[in-house]
Coordinates of C-alpha atoms in Angstrom, one line a residue:
X1 CA -19.4 15.1 -29.8
X2 CA -18.5 17.3 -27.5
X3 CA -14.9 17.7 -26.0
X4 CA -14.4 17.2 -22.3
X5 CA -11.0 18.8 -21.5
X6 CA -10.4 15.7 -18.7
X7 CA -11.0 13.1 -20.8
X8 CA -9.0 14.5 -23.6
X9 CA -5.6 15.3 -21.6
X10 CA -6.4 11.7 -19.8
X11 CA -6.4 10.1 -23.6
X12 CA -3.0 12.0 -24.1
X13 CA -1.4 11.1 -21.1
X14 CA -2.8 7.2 -21.6
X15 CA -1.7 6.8 -25.1
X16 CA 1.9 8.0 -23.5
X17 CA 1.7 5.0 -20.9
X18 CA 0.7 3.0 -23.9
X19 CA 4.2 3.7 -25.1
X20 CA 6.2 3.7 -21.9
X21 CA 4.4 0.2 -21.3
X22 CA 5.7 -0.7 -24.6
X23 CA 8.9 0.4 -23.5
X24 CA 9.0 -1.7 -20.6
X25 CA 7.1 -5.0 -21.8
X26 CA 9.2 -5.3 -25.8
X27 CA 12.2 -2.8 -24.9
X28 CA 13.6 -4.2 -21.1
X29 CA 11.6 -7.0 -21.6
X30 CA 12.8 -10.0 -19.3
X31 CA 15.9 -8.2 -18.4
X32 CA 16.9 -9.6 -15.0
X33 CA 18.1 -6.1 -12.1
X34 CA 20.5 -7.2 -10.0
X35 CA 19.2 -6.0 -6.6
X36 CA 22.6 -5.8 -4.6
X37 CA 23.1 -3.5 -7.3
X38 CA 21.3 0.5 -5.4
X39 CA 21.4 1.7 -8.7
X40 CA 20.0 -1.1 -10.6
X41 CA 17.0 -1.6 -8.0
X42 CA 16.1 1.7 -8.2
X43 CA 15.9 1.8 -12.0
X44 CA 13.4 -1.7 -11.2
X45 CA 11.3 0.1 -8.6
X46 CA 11.2 3.2 -11.0
X47 CA 10.1 0.3 -13.8
X48 CA 7.6 -1.1 -11.8
X49 CA 6.2 2.2 -10.9
X50 CA 6.1 3.2 -14.0
X51 CA 4.4 0.3 -15.0
X52 CA 1.6 0.0 -12.8
X53 CA 0.5 3.0 -14.7
X54 CA 1.4 2.2 -17.7
X55 CA -0.9 -1.1 -17.2
X56 CA -4.1 1.1 -16.6
X57 CA -3.9 2.6 -19.8
X58 CA -5.6 0.3 -22.1
X59 CA -8.8 0.0 -19.8
X60 CA -8.9 3.9 -19.7
X61 CA -8.6 4.0 -23.7
X62 CA -11.5 2.1 -24.0
X63 CA -13.7 3.4 -20.7
X64 CA -13.3 6.9 -22.1
X65 CA -14.4 5.8 -25.5
X66 CA -17.4 3.8 -23.8
X67 CA -18.2 6.9 -21.8
X68 CA -19.5 9.0 -24.6
X69 CA -20.5 6.3 -26.8
X70 CA -23.1 5.4 -24.3
X71 CA -24.9 8.1 -25.4
X72 CA -24.3 9.0 -29.0
X73 CA -26.0 7.1 -31.9
X74 CA -24.6 4.2 -33.9
X75 CA -22.4 5.6 -37.0
X76 CA -20.6 2.7 -39.0
X77 CA -18.1 5.4 -40.3
X78 CA -16.3 4.8 -36.5
X79 CA -16.2 1.1 -37.6
X80 CA -14.6 2.3 -41.5
X81 CA -12.5 4.9 -40.2
X82 CA -10.7 3.0 -37.8
X83 CA -10.4 0.1 -39.8
X84 CA -9.2 2.2 -42.5
X85 CA -6.8 4.0 -40.4
X86 CA -4.9 0.9 -39.5
X87 CA -5.0 -0.5 -43.3
X88 CA -3.6 3.0 -44.3
X89 CA -0.7 2.4 -41.4
X90 CA -0.6 -1.3 -41.7
X91 CA 0.5 -1.1 -45.8
X92 CA 2.4 2.0 -45.8
X93 CA 4.9 1.0 -42.9
X94 CA 5.3 -2.4 -44.4
X95 CA 5.9 -1.3 -47.9
X96 CA 8.6 1.3 -46.3
X97 CA 10.3 -1.0 -44.5
X98 CA 10.9 -3.4 -47.9
X99 CA 11.9 0.3 -49.7
X100 CA 14.6 1.0 -47.1
X101 CA 15.7 -2.8 -47.3
X102 CA 15.0 -2.9 -43.3
X103 CA 13.0 -6.3 -44.2
X104 CA 13.1 -8.5 -47.4
X105 CA 10.8 -7.7 -50.1
X106 CA 7.7 -10.3 -49.6
X107 CA 4.6 -10.1 -51.9
X108 CA 2.6 -12.4 -49.3
X109 CA 3.4 -9.8 -46.6
X110 CA 2.4 -6.8 -48.4
X111 CA -0.8 -8.5 -49.3
X112 CA -1.4 -9.1 -45.7
X113 CA -0.4 -5.7 -44.7
X114 CA -3.6 -4.8 -46.1
X115 CA -5.9 -7.1 -44.0
X116 CA -4.2 -5.9 -40.7
X117 CA -7.4 -6.8 -38.7
X118 CA -8.2 -10.1 -39.6
X119 CA -4.2 -11.1 -39.2
X120 CA -4.7 -9.5 -35.6
X121 CA -1.7 -7.7 -36.6
X122 CA -3.4 -4.8 -33.9
X123 CA -4.9 -6.8 -31.1
X124 CA -6.3 -3.4 -30.0
X125 CA -7.5 -2.8 -33.1
X126 CA -9.3 -6.2 -34.1
X127 CA -10.9 -6.2 -30.2
X128 CA -12.1 -2.2 -30.1
X129 CA -13.6 -2.7 -33.9
X130 CA -15.4 -5.4 -32.1
X131 CA -16.4 -2.9 -29.5
X132 CA -17.7 -0.6 -31.9
X133 CA -20.0 -3.6 -33.6
X134 CA -21.4 -3.9 -30.5
X135 CA -21.6 -0.7 -29.2
X136 CA -25.2 0.3 -30.0
X137 CA -26.4 -2.5 -28.1
X138 CA -24.3 -2.0 -25.2
X139 CA -25.3 1.8 -25.1
X140 CA -29.0 1.0 -25.8
X141 CA -28.5 -2.0 -22.7
X142 CA -27.0 0.5 -20.6
X143 CA -29.5 3.8 -21.0
X144 CA -32.5 1.1 -20.4
X145 CA -31.3 -0.1 -17.0
X146 CA -32.2 0.9 -13.8
X147 CA -29.2 1.2 -10.6
X148 CA -30.0 -1.5 -9.5
X149 CA -30.5 -3.5 -12.7
X150 CA -27.0 -2.3 -13.8
X151 CA -24.8 -3.2 -10.5
X152 CA -26.5 -6.9 -11.0
X153 CA -25.0 -6.9 -14.4
X154 CA -21.6 -5.6 -13.6
X155 CA -21.4 -7.7 -10.5
X156 CA -22.3 -10.6 -12.7
X157 CA -19.9 -9.3 -15.1
X158 CA -17.0 -9.6 -12.9
X159 CA -17.7 -13.3 -12.5
X160 CA -16.8 -13.8 -15.9
X161 CA -14.3 -10.9 -16.7
X162 CA -12.0 -10.6 -14.0
X163 CA -9.2 -12.9 -13.2
X164 CA -7.2 -11.3 -10.3
X165 CA -4.5 -13.6 -10.7
X166 CA -3.8 -14.5 -14.8
X167 CA -7.1 -17.4 -15.5
X168 CA -8.2 -17.4 -11.7
X169 CA -11.4 -17.6 -11.1
X170 CA -12.9 -18.1 -14.2
X171 CA -10.8 -15.6 -17.0
X172 CA -10.0 -18.6 -19.3
X173 CA -13.1 -20.5 -19.4
X174 CA -14.8 -17.7 -20.6
X175 CA -12.2 -16.5 -23.5
X176 CA -11.7 -12.8 -21.9
X177 CA -7.8 -13.6 -22.8
X178 CA -6.0 -11.3 -19.8
X179 CA -8.8 -8.5 -20.2
X180 CA -7.3 -7.9 -23.8
X181 CA -10.8 -9.4 -25.4
X182 CA -13.4 -7.8 -26.8
X183 CA -15.6 -8.6 -23.9
X184 CA -13.4 -7.5 -21.0
X185 CA -13.8 -4.3 -23.6
X186 CA -17.5 -4.6 -23.3
X187 CA -17.3 -4.4 -19.3
X188 CA -15.6 -1.5 -19.6
X189 CA -17.7 0.0 -21.5
X190 CA -20.9 -0.5 -19.2
X191 CA -18.3 0.1 -16.2
X192 CA -17.7 3.8 -18.1
X193 CA -21.6 4.1 -18.8
X194 CA -22.7 3.3 -15.0
X195 CA -20.1 6.2 -13.8
X196 CA -21.6 8.3 -16.6
X197 CA -25.4 7.5 -15.7
X198 CA -25.1 6.4 -11.9
X199 CA -22.1 7.4 -10.2
X200 CA -22.1 10.3 -8.0
X201 CA -19.8 12.8 -7.4
X202 CA -17.0 10.6 -4.6
X203 CA -15.2 12.3 -1.9
X204 CA -11.5 13.2 -3.6
X205 CA -9.7 11.9 -0.1
X206 CA -11.2 8.8 -0.2
X207 CA -10.9 8.0 -4.4
X208 CA -7.3 9.3 -3.9
X209 CA -6.4 6.8 -1.2
X210 CA -8.2 4.1 -3.2
X211 CA -5.8 5.1 -6.0
X212 CA -2.9 5.3 -3.4
X213 CA -3.5 1.9 -1.9
X214 CA -4.2 0.2 -5.1
X215 CA -1.0 1.4 -6.3
X216 CA 1.6 0.0 -4.0
X217 CA -0.5 -3.0 -3.8
X218 CA 0.1 -3.6 -7.3
X219 CA 3.8 -2.3 -7.1
X220 CA 4.4 -4.9 -4.4
X221 CA 3.0 -7.7 -6.2
X222 CA 4.9 -6.4 -9.1
X223 CA 7.8 -6.6 -7.1
X224 CA 7.3 -10.2 -5.5
X225 CA 6.1 -11.3 -8.8
X226 CA 9.7 -10.3 -10.9
X227 CA 11.8 -11.3 -7.7
X228 CA 13.9 -14.9 -8.3
X229 CA 17.3 -15.3 -7.3
X230 CA 18.5 -12.2 -6.6
X231 CA 17.3 -10.2 -9.3
X232 CA 14.2 -8.8 -10.3
X233 CA 12.9 -9.2 -13.4
X234 CA 9.5 -6.6 -14.8
X235 CA 6.1 -8.3 -13.8
X236 CA 3.3 -7.5 -15.4
X237 CA -0.7 -8.4 -14.1
X238 CA -3.3 -9.0 -15.7
X239 CA -5.8 -6.1 -17.2
X240 CA -8.6 -7.5 -15.8
X241 CA -7.9 -8.0 -12.2
X242 CA -6.1 -5.3 -9.4
X243 CA -4.9 -3.2 -12.7
X244 CA -9.2 -2.9 -13.4
X245 CA -9.6 -2.0 -9.8
X246 CA -6.8 1.0 -10.7
X247 CA -8.5 2.1 -13.8
X248 CA -11.7 2.7 -12.5
X249 CA -10.4 4.9 -9.4
X250 CA -8.2 6.7 -11.9
X251 CA -11.0 6.8 -14.0
X252 CA -13.5 8.5 -11.2
X253 CA -10.8 10.5 -10.0
X254 CA -10.0 12.2 -13.2
X255 CA -13.4 13.2 -14.4
X256 CA -14.4 14.9 -10.7
X257 CA -11.1 16.9 -11.7
X258 CA -11.3 20.9 -12.7
X259 CA -8.7 21.0 -15.3
X260 CA -8.5 24.3 -17.3
X261 CA -7.9 24.3 -20.9
X262 CA -5.1 26.8 -21.2
X263 CA -0.8 26.3 -20.7
X264 CA 0.1 22.2 -20.7
X265 CA -3.2 20.9 -20.2
X266 CA -4.2 22.8 -23.8
X267 CA -1.5 21.2 -25.0
X268 CA -2.3 17.8 -23.7
X269 CA -6.0 18.2 -25.4
X270 CA -4.3 19.6 -28.7
X271 CA -2.7 16.3 -29.1
X272 CA -5.4 14.2 -28.2
X273 CA -6.7 13.9 -31.8
X274 CA -3.2 12.2 -32.2
X275 CA -3.0 9.4 -30.2
X276 CA -4.5 6.3 -32.3
X277 CA -1.9 7.6 -34.9
X278 CA 0.7 7.0 -31.9
X279 CA -0.1 3.7 -31.3
X280 CA -0.8 2.7 -34.6
X281 CA 3.0 4.3 -35.7
X282 CA 4.8 3.0 -33.0
X283 CA 3.1 -0.9 -32.1
X284 CA 3.6 -1.9 -35.6
X285 CA 4.9 -5.1 -35.4
X286 CA 8.1 -4.1 -37.7
X287 CA 8.1 -1.0 -36.0
X288 CA 8.0 -2.6 -32.9
X289 CA 11.0 -5.1 -33.3
X290 CA 12.6 -2.4 -35.0
X291 CA 12.9 0.4 -32.9
X292 CA 13.1 -1.5 -29.6
X293 CA 16.2 -4.0 -31.4
X294 CA 17.9 -0.8 -32.3
X295 CA 17.8 1.4 -28.7
X296 CA 18.8 -1.8 -27.1
X297 CA 17.6 -0.6 -23.3
X298 CA 18.8 -3.3 -21.0
X299 CA 22.0 -1.9 -22.2
X300 CA 21.2 1.4 -19.8
X301 CA 19.5 -0.5 -16.8
X302 CA 21.7 -0.5 -14.3
X303 CA 22.9 3.4 -15.5
X304 CA 21.9 6.5 -12.7
X305 CA 21.1 8.0 -16.2
X306 CA 18.2 5.2 -17.1
X307 CA 14.6 6.6 -15.6
X308 CA 15.5 10.0 -18.0
X309 CA 16.2 7.3 -21.2
X310 CA 13.2 6.0 -19.9
X311 CA 11.1 8.9 -20.1
X312 CA 12.9 11.0 -22.8
X313 CA 12.6 7.9 -25.4
X314 CA 8.9 7.6 -25.2
X315 CA 8.6 11.7 -25.3
X316 CA 10.5 11.5 -28.4
X317 CA 8.4 8.5 -29.8
X318 CA 5.3 10.1 -28.7
X319 CA 5.7 13.5 -30.2
X320 CA 7.1 11.9 -33.7
X321 CA 4.5 9.5 -34.3
X322 CA 2.0 12.4 -33.2
X323 CA 3.5 15.0 -35.8
X324 CA 3.3 11.6 -38.6
X325 CA -0.2 11.3 -37.7
X326 CA -0.5 15.4 -37.9
X327 CA 1.0 15.0 -41.8
X328 CA -1.7 11.8 -42.4
X329 CA -5.0 13.4 -41.3
X330 CA -4.0 16.7 -43.5
X331 CA -2.9 14.3 -46.8
X332 CA -6.8 12.7 -46.0
X333 CA -8.4 16.0 -45.8
X334 CA -7.2 16.9 -49.0
X335 CA -7.8 13.8 -50.6
X336 CA -11.2 13.6 -49.2
X337 CA -11.2 10.7 -47.6
X338 CA -12.2 11.1 -44.3
X339 CA -15.5 13.1 -45.8
X340 CA -15.9 9.6 -47.9
X341 CA -15.9 7.9 -45.1
X342 CA -18.8 9.8 -43.6
X343 CA -20.9 9.6 -46.4
X344 CA -20.9 5.7 -45.1
X345 CA -23.4 6.6 -42.4
X346 CA -26.1 7.9 -45.1
X347 CA -25.8 5.4 -47.6
X348 CA -26.0 2.8 -44.3
X349 CA -29.0 4.3 -42.5

């Protein structure tokens, strides 16, 4: 698969914001910021602003995959590779936590760790594997549709997959959850295919204005939704509501940018292959509970240094997890595991 600098940069940035999203949702959670305190108020506005761009990260990650998969032949090894990486980290982290006495030993838990997909230990991986299974059929459909047919499909799909507010108008009826279901992922896949095959260049001024307006609208919705009796708590919207429209606008905007593969951009491009490991490590259920409880972020919510703490911690988490993933890749290469996985394509097709 030929790498494109724009999307490799976007993949890395999206995963960093996924870490930020987890920092805010799992770390800060429902903490109530006092609106009478100017520092607390500025911190909640910072958090809500970060939450806007954190909320679109999963959608962007899925659309990047769809953008490339729509023109590629189906390979079962993609499914096996994703499954095997999830199993590896699920098992290793579980055993490590028990060995360090951070978790009491439980044979059943060790056994379940070998089946992270069926136990839905990583909701994203479960739904993404479903998308990979559907991808050859979605890609075939995307390549056959005319512009008009494709547009009608996306409009019809919007009635099934979009929920502007939770479960309205039809999200709950079609079991698309809050945008984190395989059906929502399939819809994002088709949007990415439409962008690649049918969307001509959009004026950058118009795109930038759209991103700005949607960002402000979502920010206002978050502040209003989180306000209660003189305090504001973080309030996040569905992935498949206003967030989806911002996701698409940012995706198209990044596609049209001219990003050179040098300097900081090269660093971001080189980090892209390790992003999936960043997710598997930092959002493992045991790591998640231990990490955010240990950091105790609510204790910093009224401090002037809070924004720097959030950004700094997320950068450290990203770099540490990416480094671990780099070691894991070398380990798999030495053992020939990736080479074995690639043979699956020859065995099945």
